[in-house]
mmCIF file of C-alpha atoms and ligand atoms in Angstrom:
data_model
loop_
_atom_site.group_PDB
_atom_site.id
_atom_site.type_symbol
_atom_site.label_atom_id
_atom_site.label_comp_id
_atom_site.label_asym_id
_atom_site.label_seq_id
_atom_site.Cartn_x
_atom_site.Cartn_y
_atom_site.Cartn_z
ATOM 1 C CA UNK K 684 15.733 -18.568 -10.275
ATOM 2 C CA UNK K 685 14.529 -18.681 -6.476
ATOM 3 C CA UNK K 686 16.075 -15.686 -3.855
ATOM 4 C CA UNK K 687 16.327 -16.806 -0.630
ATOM 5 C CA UNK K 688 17.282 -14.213 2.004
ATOM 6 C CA UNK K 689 19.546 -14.898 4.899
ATOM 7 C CA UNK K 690 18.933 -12.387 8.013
ATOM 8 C CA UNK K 691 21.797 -11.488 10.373
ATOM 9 C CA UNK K 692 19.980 -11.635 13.888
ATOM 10 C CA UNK K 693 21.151 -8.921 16.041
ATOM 11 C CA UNK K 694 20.725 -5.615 14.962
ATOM 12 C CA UNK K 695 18.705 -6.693 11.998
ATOM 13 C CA UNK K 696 15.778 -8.672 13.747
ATOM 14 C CA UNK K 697 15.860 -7.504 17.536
ATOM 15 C CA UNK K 698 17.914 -4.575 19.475
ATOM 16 C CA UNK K 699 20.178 -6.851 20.649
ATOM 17 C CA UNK K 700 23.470 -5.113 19.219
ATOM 18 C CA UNK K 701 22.390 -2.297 21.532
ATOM 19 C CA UNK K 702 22.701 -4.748 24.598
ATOM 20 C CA UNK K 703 25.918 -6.019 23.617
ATOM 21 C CA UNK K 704 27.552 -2.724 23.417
ATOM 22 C CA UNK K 705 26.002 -2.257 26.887
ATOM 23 C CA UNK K 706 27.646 -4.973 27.962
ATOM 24 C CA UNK K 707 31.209 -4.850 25.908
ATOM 25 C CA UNK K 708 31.020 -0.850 27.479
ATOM 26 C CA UNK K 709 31.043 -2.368 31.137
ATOM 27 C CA UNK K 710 33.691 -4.582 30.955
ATOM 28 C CA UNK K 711 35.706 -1.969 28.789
ATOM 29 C CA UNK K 712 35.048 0.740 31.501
ATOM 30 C CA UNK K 713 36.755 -1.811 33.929
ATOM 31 C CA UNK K 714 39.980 -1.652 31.691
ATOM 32 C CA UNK K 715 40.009 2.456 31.808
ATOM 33 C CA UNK K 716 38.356 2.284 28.204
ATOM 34 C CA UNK K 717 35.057 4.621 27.469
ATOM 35 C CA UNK K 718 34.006 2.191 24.943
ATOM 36 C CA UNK K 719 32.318 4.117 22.311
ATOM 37 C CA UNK K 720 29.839 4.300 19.283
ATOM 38 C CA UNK K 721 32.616 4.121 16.822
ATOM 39 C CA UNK K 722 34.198 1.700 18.057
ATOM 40 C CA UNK K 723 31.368 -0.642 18.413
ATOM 41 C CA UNK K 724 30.418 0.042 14.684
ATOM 42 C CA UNK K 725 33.661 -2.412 14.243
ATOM 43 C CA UNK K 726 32.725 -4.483 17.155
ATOM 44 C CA UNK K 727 29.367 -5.641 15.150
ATOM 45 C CA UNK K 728 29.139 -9.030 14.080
ATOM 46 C CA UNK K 729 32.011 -9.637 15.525
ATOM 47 C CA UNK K 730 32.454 -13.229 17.376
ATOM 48 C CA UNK K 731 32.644 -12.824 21.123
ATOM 49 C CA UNK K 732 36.625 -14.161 21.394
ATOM 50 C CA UNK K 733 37.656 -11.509 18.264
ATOM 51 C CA UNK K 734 35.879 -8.466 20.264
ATOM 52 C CA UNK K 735 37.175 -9.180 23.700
ATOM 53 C CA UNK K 736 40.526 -8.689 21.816
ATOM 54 C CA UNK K 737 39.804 -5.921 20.007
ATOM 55 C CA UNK K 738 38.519 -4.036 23.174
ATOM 56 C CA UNK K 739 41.576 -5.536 24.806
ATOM 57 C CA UNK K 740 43.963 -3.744 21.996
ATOM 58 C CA UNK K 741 41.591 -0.198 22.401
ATOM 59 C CA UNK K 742 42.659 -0.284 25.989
ATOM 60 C CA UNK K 743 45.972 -1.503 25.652
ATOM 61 C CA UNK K 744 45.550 -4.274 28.015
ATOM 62 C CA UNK K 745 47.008 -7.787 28.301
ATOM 63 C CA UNK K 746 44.528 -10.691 30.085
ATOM 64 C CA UNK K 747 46.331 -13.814 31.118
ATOM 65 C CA UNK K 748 44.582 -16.717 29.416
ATOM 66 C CA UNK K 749 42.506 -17.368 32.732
ATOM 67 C CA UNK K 750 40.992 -14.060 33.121
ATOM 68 C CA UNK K 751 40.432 -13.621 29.131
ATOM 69 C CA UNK K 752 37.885 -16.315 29.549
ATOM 70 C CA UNK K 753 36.780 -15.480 32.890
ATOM 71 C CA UNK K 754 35.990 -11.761 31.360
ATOM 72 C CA UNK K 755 34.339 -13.619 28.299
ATOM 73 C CA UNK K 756 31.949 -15.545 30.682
ATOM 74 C CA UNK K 757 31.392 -12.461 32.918
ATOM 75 C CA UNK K 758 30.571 -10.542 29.974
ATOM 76 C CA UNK K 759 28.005 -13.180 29.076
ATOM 77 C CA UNK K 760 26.268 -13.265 32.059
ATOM 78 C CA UNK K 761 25.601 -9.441 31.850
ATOM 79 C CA UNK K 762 24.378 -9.659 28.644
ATOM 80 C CA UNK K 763 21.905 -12.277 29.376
ATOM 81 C CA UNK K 764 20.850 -10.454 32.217
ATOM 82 C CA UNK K 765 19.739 -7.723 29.625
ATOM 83 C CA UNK K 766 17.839 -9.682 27.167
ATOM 84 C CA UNK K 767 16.409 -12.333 29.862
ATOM 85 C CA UNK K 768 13.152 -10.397 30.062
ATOM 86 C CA UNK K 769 12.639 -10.270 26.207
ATOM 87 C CA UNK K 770 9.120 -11.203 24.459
ATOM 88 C CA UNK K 771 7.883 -11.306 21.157
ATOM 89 C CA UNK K 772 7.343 -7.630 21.375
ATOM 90 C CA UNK K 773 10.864 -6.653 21.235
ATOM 91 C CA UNK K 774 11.568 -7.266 17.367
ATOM 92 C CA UNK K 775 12.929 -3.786 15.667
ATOM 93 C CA UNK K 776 10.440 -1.914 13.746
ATOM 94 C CA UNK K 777 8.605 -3.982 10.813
ATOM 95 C CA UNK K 778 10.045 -7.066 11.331
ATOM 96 C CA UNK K 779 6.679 -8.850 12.135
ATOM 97 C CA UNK K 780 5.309 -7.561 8.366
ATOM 98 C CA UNK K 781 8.579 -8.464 7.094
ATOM 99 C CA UNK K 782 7.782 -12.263 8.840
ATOM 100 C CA UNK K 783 4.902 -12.330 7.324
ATOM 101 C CA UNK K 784 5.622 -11.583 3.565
ATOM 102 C CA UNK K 785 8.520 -13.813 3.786
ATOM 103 C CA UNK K 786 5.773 -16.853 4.898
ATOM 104 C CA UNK K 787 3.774 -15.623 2.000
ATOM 105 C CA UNK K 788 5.981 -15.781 -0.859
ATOM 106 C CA UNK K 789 7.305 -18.582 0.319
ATOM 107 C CA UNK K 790 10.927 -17.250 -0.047
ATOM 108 C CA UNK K 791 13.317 -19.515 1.332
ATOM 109 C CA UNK K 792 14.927 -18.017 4.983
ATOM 110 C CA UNK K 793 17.567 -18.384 6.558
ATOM 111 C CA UNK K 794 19.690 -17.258 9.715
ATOM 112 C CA UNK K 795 23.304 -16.175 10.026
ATOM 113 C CA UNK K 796 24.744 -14.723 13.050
ATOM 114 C CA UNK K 797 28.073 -14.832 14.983
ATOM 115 C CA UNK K 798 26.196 -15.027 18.158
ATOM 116 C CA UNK K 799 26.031 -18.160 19.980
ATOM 117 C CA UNK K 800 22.761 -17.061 21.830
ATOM 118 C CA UNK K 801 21.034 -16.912 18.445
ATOM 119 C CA UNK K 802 18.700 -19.685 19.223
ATOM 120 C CA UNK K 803 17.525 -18.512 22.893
ATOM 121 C CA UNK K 804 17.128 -15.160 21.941
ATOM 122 C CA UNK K 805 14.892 -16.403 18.398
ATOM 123 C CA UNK K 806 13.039 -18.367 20.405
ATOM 124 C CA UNK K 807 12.581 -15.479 23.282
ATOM 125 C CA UNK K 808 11.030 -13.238 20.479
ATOM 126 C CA UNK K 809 8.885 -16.270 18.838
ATOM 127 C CA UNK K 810 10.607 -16.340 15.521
ATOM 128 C CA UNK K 811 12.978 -19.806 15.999
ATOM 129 C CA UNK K 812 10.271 -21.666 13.876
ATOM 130 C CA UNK K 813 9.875 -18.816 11.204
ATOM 131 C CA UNK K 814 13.551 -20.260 9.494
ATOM 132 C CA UNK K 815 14.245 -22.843 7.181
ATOM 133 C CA UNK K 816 17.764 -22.985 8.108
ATOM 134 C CA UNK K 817 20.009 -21.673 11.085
ATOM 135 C CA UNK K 818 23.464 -20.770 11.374
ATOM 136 C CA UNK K 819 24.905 -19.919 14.253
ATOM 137 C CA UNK K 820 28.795 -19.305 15.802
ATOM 138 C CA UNK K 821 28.758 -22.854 16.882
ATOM 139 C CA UNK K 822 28.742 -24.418 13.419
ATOM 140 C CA UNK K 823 31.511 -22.305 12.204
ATOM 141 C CA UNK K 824 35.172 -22.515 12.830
ATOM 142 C CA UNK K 825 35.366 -18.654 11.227
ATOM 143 C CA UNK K 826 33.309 -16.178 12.024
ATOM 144 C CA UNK K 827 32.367 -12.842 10.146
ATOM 145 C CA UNK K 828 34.383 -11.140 7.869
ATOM 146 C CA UNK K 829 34.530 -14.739 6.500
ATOM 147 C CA UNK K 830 31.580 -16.044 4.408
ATOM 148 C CA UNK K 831 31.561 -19.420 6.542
ATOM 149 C CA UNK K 832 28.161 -18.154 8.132
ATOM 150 C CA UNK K 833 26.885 -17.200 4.702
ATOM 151 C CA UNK K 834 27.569 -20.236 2.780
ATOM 152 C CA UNK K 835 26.692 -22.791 5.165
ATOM 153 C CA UNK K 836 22.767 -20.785 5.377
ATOM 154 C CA UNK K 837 22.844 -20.933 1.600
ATOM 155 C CA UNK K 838 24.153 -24.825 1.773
ATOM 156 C CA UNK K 839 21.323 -25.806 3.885
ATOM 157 C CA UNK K 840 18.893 -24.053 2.014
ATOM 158 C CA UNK K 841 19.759 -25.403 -1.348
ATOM 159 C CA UNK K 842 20.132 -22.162 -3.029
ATOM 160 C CA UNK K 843 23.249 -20.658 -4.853
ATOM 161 C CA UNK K 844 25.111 -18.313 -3.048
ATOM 162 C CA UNK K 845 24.562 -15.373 -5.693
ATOM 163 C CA UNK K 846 20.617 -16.205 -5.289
ATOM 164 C CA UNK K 847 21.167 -15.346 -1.579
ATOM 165 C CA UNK K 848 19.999 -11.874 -0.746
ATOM 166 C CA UNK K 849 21.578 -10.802 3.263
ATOM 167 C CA UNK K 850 20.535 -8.237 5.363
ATOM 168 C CA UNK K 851 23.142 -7.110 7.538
ATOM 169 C CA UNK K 852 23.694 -4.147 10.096
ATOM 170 C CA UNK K 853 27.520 -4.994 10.468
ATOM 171 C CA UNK K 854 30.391 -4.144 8.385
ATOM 172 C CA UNK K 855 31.976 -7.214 9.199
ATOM 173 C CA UNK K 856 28.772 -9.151 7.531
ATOM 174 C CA UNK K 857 28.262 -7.017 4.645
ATOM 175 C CA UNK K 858 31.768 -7.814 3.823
ATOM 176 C CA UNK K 859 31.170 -11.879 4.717
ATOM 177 C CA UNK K 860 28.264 -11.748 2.260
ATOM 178 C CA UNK K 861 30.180 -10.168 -0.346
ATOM 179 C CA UNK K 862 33.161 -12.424 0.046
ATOM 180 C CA UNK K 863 30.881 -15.075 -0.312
ATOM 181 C CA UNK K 864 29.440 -13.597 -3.573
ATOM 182 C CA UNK K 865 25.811 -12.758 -2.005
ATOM 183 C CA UNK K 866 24.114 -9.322 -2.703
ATOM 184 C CA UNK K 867 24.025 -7.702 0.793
ATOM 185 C CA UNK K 868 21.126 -5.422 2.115
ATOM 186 C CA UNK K 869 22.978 -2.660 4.612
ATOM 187 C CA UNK K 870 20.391 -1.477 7.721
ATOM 188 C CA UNK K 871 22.558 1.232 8.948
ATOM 189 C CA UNK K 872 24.078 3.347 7.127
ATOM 190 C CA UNK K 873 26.251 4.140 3.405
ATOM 191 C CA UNK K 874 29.078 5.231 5.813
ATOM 192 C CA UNK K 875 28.877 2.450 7.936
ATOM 193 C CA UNK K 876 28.339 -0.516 5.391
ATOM 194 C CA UNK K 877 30.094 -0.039 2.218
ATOM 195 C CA UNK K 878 29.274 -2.560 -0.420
ATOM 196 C CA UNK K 879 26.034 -2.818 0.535
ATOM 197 C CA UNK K 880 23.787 -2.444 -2.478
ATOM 198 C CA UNK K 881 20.818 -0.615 -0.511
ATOM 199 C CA UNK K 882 20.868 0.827 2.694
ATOM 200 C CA UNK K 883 17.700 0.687 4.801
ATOM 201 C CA UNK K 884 16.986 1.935 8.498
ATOM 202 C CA UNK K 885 14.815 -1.327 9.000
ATOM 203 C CA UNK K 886 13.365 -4.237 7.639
ATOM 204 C CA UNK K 887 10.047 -2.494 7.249
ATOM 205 C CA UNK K 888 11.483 -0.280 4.408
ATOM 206 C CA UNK K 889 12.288 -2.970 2.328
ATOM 207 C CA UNK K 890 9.994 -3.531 -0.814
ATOM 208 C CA UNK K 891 9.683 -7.102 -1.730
ATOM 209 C CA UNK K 892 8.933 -5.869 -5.307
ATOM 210 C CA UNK K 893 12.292 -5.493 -5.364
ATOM 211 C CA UNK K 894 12.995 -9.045 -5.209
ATOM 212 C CA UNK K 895 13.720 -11.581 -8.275
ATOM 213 C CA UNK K 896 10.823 -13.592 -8.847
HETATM 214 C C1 BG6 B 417 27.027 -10.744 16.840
HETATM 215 C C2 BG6 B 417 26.965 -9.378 17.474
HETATM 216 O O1 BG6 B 417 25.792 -11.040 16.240
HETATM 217 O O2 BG6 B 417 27.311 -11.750 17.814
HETATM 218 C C3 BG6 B 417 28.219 -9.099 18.280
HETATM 219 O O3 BG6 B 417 26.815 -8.414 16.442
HETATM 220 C C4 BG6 B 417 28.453 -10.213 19.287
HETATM 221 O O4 BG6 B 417 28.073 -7.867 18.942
HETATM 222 C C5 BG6 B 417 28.541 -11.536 18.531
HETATM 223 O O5 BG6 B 417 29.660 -9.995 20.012
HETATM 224 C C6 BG6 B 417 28.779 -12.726 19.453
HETATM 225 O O6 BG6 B 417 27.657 -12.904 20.266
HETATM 226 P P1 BG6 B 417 27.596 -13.900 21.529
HETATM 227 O O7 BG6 B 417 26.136 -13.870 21.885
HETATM 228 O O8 BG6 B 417 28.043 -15.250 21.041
HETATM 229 O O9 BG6 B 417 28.488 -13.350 22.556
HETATM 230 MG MG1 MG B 418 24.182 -7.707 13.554
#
């Protein structure tokens, strides 16, 4: 039975979760919230509409439907800003080794993320072509907890959902893999990702041995 592996993008791949708390921790700090560490363990794979809320309910703050978007947009722009100088140098530790053992098994890959800049910021780092499949938040109507993501990466690469192997750093992910009856791969940590079957600090410290042939 073939094991494909489906990759959550930031946080797994590149240090992009890192810029979006930057960037959630602005606009928060404009409400009178000191966004913090904690908090944006829950804010991870989180779709950009469900985390302006959820910073929205930390502060205690109402937006009227105008400014909720205009914050959205705003919020956007300043994480762009952050990741617009980006290069193929700026994948997390053992990711390029990881890459390459993928290619030379030839284990089916795919992408799921809740991000909607998953593309630009794959192809900033030189890895858009290393996929099979992609999955992004615009081809699902729900986003992490819910397996959508998941599923549709296993649909499109022709592979049962409990042959799927995901690697997630969110605990809204692990728990979208799991709902969608995938083994999940936790890069963070036990206390952070429960259900995850093995938690690693990168994708360099995973043994492919490990895999089903
Ligand atoms: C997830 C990140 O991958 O994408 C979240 O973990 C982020 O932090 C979410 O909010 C949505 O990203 P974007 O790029 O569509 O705002
Ligand atoms: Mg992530």
């Amino acid at each position: 039975m073939k094991t494909a592996i489906i990759l959550d993008l930031d946080g797994v791949i590149c240090d992009t979760a890192h810029f979006h708390f930057l960037a959630w921790q602005r606009l928060a700090a404009e409400y009178g919230y000191a966004l913090t560490h904690a908090d944006n363990e829950q804010l991870k794979g989180v779709s950009r509409v469900d985390s302006l809320k959820f910073i929205l309910s930390l502060a205690n703050k109402t937006l009227s439907a105008e400014q909720f978007e205009t914050d959205l947009h705003r919020k956007n722009e300043w994480y762009l800003e952050l990741v617009k100088d980006m290069g193929p140098s700026d994948t997390l530790p053992g990711v390029t080794a990881f890459f390459a053992e993928v290619a030379a098994r030839h284990i089916p890959l795919a992408l799921g993320s809740a991000s909607k800049n998953a593309n630009m910021v794959l192809s900033r780092v030189g890895l858009l072509q290393a996929f099979d499949a992609i999955v992004d938040a615009s081809q699902v109507s729900q986003g992490k907890p819910h397996p959508e993501t998941f599923l549709k990466a296993a649909e499109l690469l022709g592979i049962a959902p409990e042959n799927c192997l995901v690697f997630e750093d969110s605990a809204a992910g692990v728990q979208a893999a799991i709902a969608g009856g995938m083994k999940t791969i936790g890069i963070g940590t036990p206390n952070d990702l429960p259900g995850a079957i093995l938690h690693l600090r990168d994708l360099g410290e995973f043994d492919f041995n490990r895999l089903p042939a």
